[in-house]
Amino acid sequence: DRLEPRARVDLVRDLVVASDLRRHRHAPDFVVGPGPASFTLARHVRPHPGGRLLDLGSGSGIQGLLLAGPGDDVVAIDISPRAVAFTRLNADLNGRRRIRPVLGDFLAEAPDRALDGRFQTVVANPPFVLAPSHDLLYRDRPLPGDEVGARTVERVARALAPGGRGYVLCNWIDRGGEWSAPVRTWLRGSGVDVSIARLAALTPAAYAATWTRDVEPDNRATAAERWRTLLVAEGIGLIHVGVIAVSRPRLPRLRTRFVARDMAASPSPG
């Protein structure tokens, strides 16, 4: 005498987007639905109409649905078979026959050279959270430090065709100095143009509190302190959250151009 849903379904604009139920969010292969991170990334993207789009870390496939037209080719890559299945389901639900879900690891040590220089728009929302352990596939960093951000930006840049634009939502670590310096180091000499929009700057304590807020109340303080202690032990002063946009000039050049925009308030106390 009871009906129970197997998935969450959101209406986003004129799109129907299925994902995992929120109560399963601690499952390792949980597939997150449309939310603040996906909308933040999408707001910063200027897609090429009619161009090919690559979505790295596609999750439910929300970026391809939001940013590409019905006739545009989209390649959506995710390491999670469950995410690939949700992307395929959502493409079918919305009649997007040109979205192609692919199982793959775009953060592997060796890049997939078959993707190089083929896309007019590339987007990525990688698992960038600086968690003390890699428990949640969609969220927690599988690489040390902020290497996830560095590697993702590099993979996005290399996938761009001449005139193409790429966008990455990620964290980077500030161990002292200019806040944009780590990202500049990642891309120096790459020959792409780079625009860095910093959205927030968090101390280890504030960052820990943010990412442990859904822990059971009795365990929340302990979890937050564990996160904070490990972040401080890494020598982290601040953690920046932002969108990194890269564009590949139509004519190759050696010099990399940087523009940094600080949209963050003062660092959170803690």
Coordinates of C-alpha atoms in Angstrom, one line a residue:
D1 CA 0.0 0.0 0.0
R2 CA 3.0 2.3 -0.4
L3 CA 4.7 3.9 -3.4
E4 CA 8.3 5.0 -3.0
P5 CA 10.3 7.0 -5.6
R6 CA 13.5 5.5 -7.0
A7 CA 14.9 8.9 -8.1
R8 CA 14.4 12.6 -7.6
V9 CA 13.0 14.6 -10.5
D10 CA 13.6 18.3 -10.9
L11 CA 12.0 20.7 -13.4
V12 CA 14.7 23.2 -14.5
R13 CA 13.4 25.7 -17.1
D14 CA 11.8 23.3 -19.6
L15 CA 14.0 20.4 -18.7
V16 CA 13.2 17.3 -16.6
V17 CA 16.3 16.2 -14.7
A18 CA 16.5 13.0 -12.7
S19 CA 19.1 12.2 -10.0
D20 CA 19.5 10.3 -6.8
L21 CA 17.2 10.9 -3.8
R22 CA 18.7 13.3 -1.3
R23 CA 18.5 10.8 1.5
H24 CA 21.1 8.6 -0.3
R25 CA 23.7 11.5 -0.4
H26 CA 26.2 9.5 1.7
A27 CA 26.3 6.6 -0.8
P28 CA 29.8 6.5 -2.5
D29 CA 28.2 6.6 -6.0
F30 CA 25.5 9.2 -5.2
V31 CA 24.6 11.3 -8.3
V32 CA 23.8 14.8 -7.3
G33 CA 21.0 16.7 -9.0
P34 CA 20.7 20.3 -10.1
G35 CA 21.9 22.6 -7.3
P36 CA 24.0 25.7 -6.5
A37 CA 27.3 24.3 -7.9
S38 CA 25.8 23.3 -11.3
F39 CA 24.0 26.6 -11.6
T40 CA 27.0 28.7 -10.6
L41 CA 29.1 27.0 -13.3
A42 CA 26.4 27.3 -15.9
R43 CA 26.0 31.1 -15.2
H44 CA 29.6 31.7 -16.2
V45 CA 29.5 29.8 -19.4
R46 CA 29.2 31.4 -22.9
P47 CA 28.7 28.4 -25.1
H48 CA 29.3 28.5 -28.9
P49 CA 26.0 28.0 -30.6
G50 CA 26.1 25.0 -32.8
G51 CA 29.5 24.0 -31.5
R52 CA 30.6 20.7 -29.9
L53 CA 30.5 20.6 -26.1
L54 CA 32.5 18.5 -23.7
D55 CA 31.3 18.0 -20.1
L56 CA 34.0 16.5 -17.8
G57 CA 32.5 15.1 -14.6
S58 CA 28.9 15.1 -16.1
G59 CA 27.0 13.7 -13.1
S60 CA 23.4 13.9 -14.0
G61 CA 24.2 15.6 -17.3
I62 CA 22.8 18.9 -16.2
Q63 CA 25.5 21.1 -18.0
G64 CA 25.0 19.5 -21.4
L65 CA 21.2 19.9 -21.0
L66 CA 21.5 23.6 -19.9
L67 CA 24.1 24.8 -22.3
A68 CA 23.7 22.9 -25.5
G69 CA 20.9 23.1 -28.0
P70 CA 18.8 20.1 -29.1
G71 CA 20.9 19.8 -32.3
D72 CA 24.3 20.3 -30.6
D73 CA 26.8 17.4 -30.1
V74 CA 27.7 16.8 -26.4
V75 CA 30.2 14.3 -25.0
A76 CA 29.6 13.8 -21.3
I77 CA 32.3 11.9 -19.4
D78 CA 32.1 10.6 -15.9
I79 CA 34.0 7.9 -13.9
S80 CA 30.8 6.7 -12.2
P81 CA 28.7 4.1 -14.1
R82 CA 25.7 5.4 -12.2
A83 CA 26.3 9.0 -13.3
V84 CA 26.6 7.8 -16.9
A85 CA 23.3 6.0 -16.6
F86 CA 21.6 9.1 -15.2
T87 CA 23.1 11.3 -18.0
R88 CA 21.7 8.8 -20.6
L89 CA 18.3 8.7 -18.9
N90 CA 18.1 12.5 -18.8
A91 CA 19.1 12.8 -22.4
D92 CA 16.3 10.4 -23.3
L93 CA 13.8 12.2 -21.1
N94 CA 14.5 15.5 -22.8
G95 CA 14.8 14.2 -26.3
R96 CA 18.5 15.1 -26.6
R97 CA 19.7 12.4 -28.9
R98 CA 23.0 14.1 -29.5
I99 CA 24.2 13.8 -25.9
R100 CA 26.7 10.9 -25.8
P101 CA 27.5 9.7 -22.2
V102 CA 30.9 8.1 -21.8
L103 CA 32.4 6.2 -18.9
G104 CA 35.9 7.5 -18.3
D105 CA 38.4 9.1 -16.0
F106 CA 39.4 12.5 -17.2
L107 CA 41.7 12.9 -14.1
A108 CA 43.9 9.9 -15.1
E109 CA 47.6 10.6 -15.1
A110 CA 47.7 10.2 -18.9
P111 CA 45.3 12.5 -20.8
D112 CA 42.9 11.1 -23.4
R113 CA 44.5 12.6 -26.5
A114 CA 41.5 11.7 -28.6
L115 CA 39.8 14.7 -27.0
D116 CA 42.5 17.2 -27.8
G117 CA 41.5 20.3 -29.8
R118 CA 38.0 19.0 -30.7
F119 CA 35.5 21.1 -28.7
Q120 CA 34.3 24.7 -28.9
T121 CA 33.0 24.6 -25.3
V122 CA 34.3 22.6 -22.4
V123 CA 32.9 22.6 -18.9
A124 CA 34.0 20.8 -15.8
N125 CA 32.7 20.5 -12.2
P126 CA 35.2 18.0 -10.8
P127 CA 35.3 16.4 -7.4
F128 CA 37.4 19.2 -5.9
V129 CA 36.4 19.2 -2.2
L130 CA 39.5 19.0 0.1
A131 CA 38.0 16.2 2.2
P132 CA 40.2 14.2 4.6
S133 CA 39.3 11.0 2.7
H134 CA 37.9 10.0 -0.7
D135 CA 34.5 8.7 0.4
L136 CA 32.1 10.4 -2.1
L137 CA 33.0 9.9 -5.7
Y138 CA 31.2 13.0 -6.9
R139 CA 32.6 15.3 -4.3
D140 CA 35.9 14.4 -2.6
R141 CA 39.3 15.0 -4.2
P142 CA 41.0 11.8 -5.5
L143 CA 44.3 13.6 -5.8
P144 CA 46.5 15.3 -3.2
G145 CA 46.2 19.1 -2.4
D146 CA 44.5 21.0 -5.2
E147 CA 45.9 18.8 -7.9
V148 CA 42.3 18.0 -9.1
G149 CA 41.8 21.7 -10.0
A150 CA 45.2 21.9 -11.7
R151 CA 44.7 18.7 -13.7
T152 CA 41.1 19.6 -14.7
V153 CA 42.1 23.0 -16.0
E154 CA 44.9 21.5 -18.0
R155 CA 42.5 18.8 -19.5
V156 CA 40.0 21.5 -20.3
A157 CA 42.5 23.7 -22.1
R158 CA 43.9 20.9 -24.2
A159 CA 40.4 19.9 -25.4
L160 CA 39.7 23.3 -26.8
A161 CA 39.6 23.9 -30.5
P162 CA 41.0 27.3 -31.7
G163 CA 38.5 29.9 -30.7
G164 CA 37.0 27.6 -28.0
R165 CA 36.3 28.4 -24.4
G166 CA 36.4 26.3 -21.3
Y167 CA 35.1 26.7 -17.7
V168 CA 36.1 25.0 -14.5
L169 CA 34.5 25.3 -11.0
C170 CA 37.0 24.3 -8.4
N171 CA 39.0 25.0 -5.2
W172 CA 42.6 26.1 -5.0
I173 CA 44.9 26.4 -2.0
D174 CA 46.4 29.6 -0.8
R175 CA 49.6 29.1 1.2
G176 CA 50.5 32.8 1.1
G177 CA 50.9 35.4 -1.6
E178 CA 48.6 36.7 -4.3
W179 CA 45.3 34.8 -4.3
S180 CA 45.4 34.1 -8.0
A181 CA 49.0 32.9 -8.0
P182 CA 48.3 29.1 -7.9
V183 CA 46.0 29.2 -10.9
R184 CA 48.6 31.4 -12.8
T185 CA 51.2 28.7 -12.0
W186 CA 49.0 25.9 -13.4
L187 CA 48.6 27.6 -16.8
R188 CA 51.7 29.7 -17.3
G189 CA 53.1 29.1 -20.8
S190 CA 50.0 27.2 -21.9
G191 CA 49.2 29.8 -24.6
V192 CA 45.6 30.2 -23.6
D193 CA 43.9 33.3 -22.2
V194 CA 42.7 32.9 -18.6
S195 CA 40.1 34.7 -16.5
I196 CA 39.8 33.8 -12.8
A197 CA 36.7 34.7 -10.9
R198 CA 37.1 34.2 -7.2
L199 CA 33.7 33.6 -5.6
A200 CA 34.7 32.9 -2.0
A201 CA 37.8 32.7 0.3
L202 CA 37.5 30.4 3.3
T203 CA 39.7 29.7 6.3
P204 CA 40.2 26.0 7.2
A205 CA 37.7 26.3 10.0
A206 CA 35.0 27.9 7.8
Y207 CA 35.7 25.4 5.0
A208 CA 35.4 22.5 7.5
A209 CA 32.1 23.8 8.9
T210 CA 30.7 24.2 5.3
W211 CA 31.4 20.7 4.3
T212 CA 30.3 19.0 7.5
R213 CA 27.0 20.8 7.9
D214 CA 25.0 17.8 6.9
V215 CA 26.7 15.4 9.4
E216 CA 24.4 14.3 12.2
P217 CA 24.3 17.0 14.9
D218 CA 25.9 14.9 17.6
N219 CA 28.9 14.2 15.4
R220 CA 29.2 17.5 13.5
A221 CA 31.6 19.3 15.8
T222 CA 34.0 16.3 15.8
A223 CA 33.9 15.9 12.1
A224 CA 34.5 19.7 11.5
E225 CA 37.5 19.7 13.8
R226 CA 39.0 16.6 12.1
W227 CA 38.7 18.4 8.7
R228 CA 40.1 21.6 10.1
T229 CA 43.1 19.9 11.7
L230 CA 44.0 18.0 8.5
L231 CA 43.7 21.1 6.4
V232 CA 46.0 23.1 8.7
A233 CA 48.4 20.2 8.7
E234 CA 48.7 20.6 4.9
G235 CA 49.9 24.2 5.5
I236 CA 46.7 25.7 4.1
G237 CA 46.0 29.3 5.0
L238 CA 43.0 29.9 2.8
I239 CA 40.9 27.9 0.3
H240 CA 39.6 29.8 -2.7
V241 CA 36.4 28.9 -4.6
G242 CA 36.0 30.1 -8.1
V243 CA 35.4 29.7 -11.8
I244 CA 38.4 29.5 -14.1
A245 CA 37.7 30.4 -17.7
V246 CA 40.2 29.6 -20.4
S247 CA 40.0 30.4 -24.1
R248 CA 42.2 29.2 -26.9
P249 CA 43.2 31.9 -29.5
R250 CA 42.5 31.2 -33.1
L251 CA 46.2 31.8 -33.8
P252 CA 48.8 30.1 -31.6
R253 CA 51.0 32.3 -29.3
L254 CA 53.4 31.6 -26.5
R255 CA 52.3 34.3 -24.1
T256 CA 49.5 33.5 -21.6
R257 CA 47.1 36.4 -20.7
F258 CA 45.6 36.5 -17.2
V259 CA 42.7 38.5 -15.9
A260 CA 41.7 38.0 -12.2
R261 CA 38.3 39.2 -10.8
D262 CA 37.7 39.1 -7.1
M263 CA 34.0 38.6 -6.4
A264 CA 34.6 37.3 -2.9
A265 CA 33.8 39.0 0.4
S266 CA 36.5 39.1 3.1
P267 CA 37.6 35.6 4.2
S268 CA 35.3 33.9 6.6
P269 CA 36.6 34.0 10.2
G270 CA 37.5 30.8 12.1

